[in-house]
CSV table of C-alpha atoms in Angstrom, one decimal:
chain,number,residue,atom,x,y,z
O,1,MET,CA,164.9,-168.1,50.4
O,2,VAL,CA,166.7,-165.1,51.8
O,3,CYS,CA,167.4,-164.1,55.4
O,4,LEU,CA,167.3,-160.4,56.1
O,5,VAL,CA,168.7,-158.9,59.3
O,6,LYS,CA,166.1,-156.5,60.6
O,7,THR,CA,166.3,-154.6,63.9
O,8,PRO,CA,169.2,-155.7,66.1
O,9,GLY,CA,168.7,-159.3,67.1
O,10,THR,CA,165.9,-160.2,64.6
O,11,VAL,CA,165.9,-162.0,61.3
O,12,GLN,CA,163.2,-162.1,58.6
O,13,ILE,CA,163.0,-165.0,56.2
O,14,CYS,CA,161.8,-164.0,52.7
O,15,GLY,CA,161.0,-166.0,49.6
O,16,ASP,CA,159.8,-165.5,46.1
O,17,PHE,CA,157.1,-168.1,45.7
O,18,LYS,CA,156.0,-167.2,42.2
O,19,VAL,CA,158.1,-170.0,40.8
O,20,THR,CA,157.7,-172.6,43.6
O,21,ILE,CA,154.5,-172.7,45.7
O,22,ASN,CA,152.2,-170.4,43.7
O,23,GLN,CA,151.9,-172.8,40.8
O,24,HIS,CA,150.4,-175.4,43.1
O,25,VAL,CA,147.8,-173.1,44.8
O,26,ILE,CA,144.2,-173.7,43.8
O,27,VAL,CA,142.3,-170.5,43.6
O,28,GLY,CA,138.8,-170.7,45.1
O,29,LYS,CA,135.9,-170.3,42.6
O,30,ASN,CA,133.3,-169.1,45.2
O,31,PRO,CA,132.5,-165.4,45.5
O,32,LEU,CA,133.0,-163.7,48.9
O,33,SER,CA,129.9,-163.2,51.0
O,34,ARG,CA,128.4,-159.8,51.2
O,35,ILE,CA,128.8,-158.0,54.5
O,36,LYS,CA,125.0,-157.5,54.9
O,37,TYR,CA,124.5,-161.3,54.6
O,38,MET,CA,127.2,-161.9,57.2
O,39,ILE,CA,125.8,-159.4,59.7
O,40,ASP,CA,122.3,-160.9,59.3
O,41,LYS,CA,123.8,-164.4,60.0
O,42,VAL,CA,125.4,-163.3,63.4
O,43,ASN,CA,122.4,-161.3,64.5
O,44,GLY,CA,121.2,-162.4,67.9
O,45,GLY,CA,124.5,-164.2,68.6
O,46,THR,CA,125.8,-164.1,72.2
O,47,LEU,CA,129.3,-165.5,71.9
O,48,PHE,CA,131.8,-164.2,69.3
O,49,SER,CA,135.5,-164.9,68.6
O,50,VAL,CA,138.2,-163.2,66.7
O,51,ILE,CA,141.2,-164.6,64.9
O,52,ASP,CA,144.0,-162.4,63.6
O,53,LEU,CA,145.4,-163.7,60.3
O,54,LYS,CA,147.1,-160.4,59.4
O,55,ASP,CA,150.6,-161.9,59.4
O,56,ALA,CA,149.5,-165.3,58.0
O,57,TYR,CA,149.2,-164.1,54.4
O,58,LEU,CA,150.6,-167.3,53.0
O,59,GLN,CA,147.6,-169.4,54.0
O,60,MET,CA,147.0,-172.4,51.8
O,61,LEU,CA,145.6,-175.9,51.9
O,62,VAL,CA,148.1,-178.6,52.7
O,63,ALA,CA,147.7,-182.2,51.5
O,64,ALA,CA,146.6,-184.6,54.4
O,65,ALA,CA,149.8,-186.6,53.8
O,66,SER,CA,151.9,-183.5,54.4
O,67,LYS,CA,150.3,-182.5,57.7
């Protein structure tokens, strides 16, 4: 891991996970749903929510014992 000094007063932690975490990631085998199907599924809904995962690009499953 490497710490980079960004704008004054901020630090960004960076890491090259190709040799550490990536080898343990299990890639999903299911295809992504088509947008038409997803729109049809929410048709008629009255309550919707949004979650912003833009900065959470390192999402991965964690073993129950590690939580």
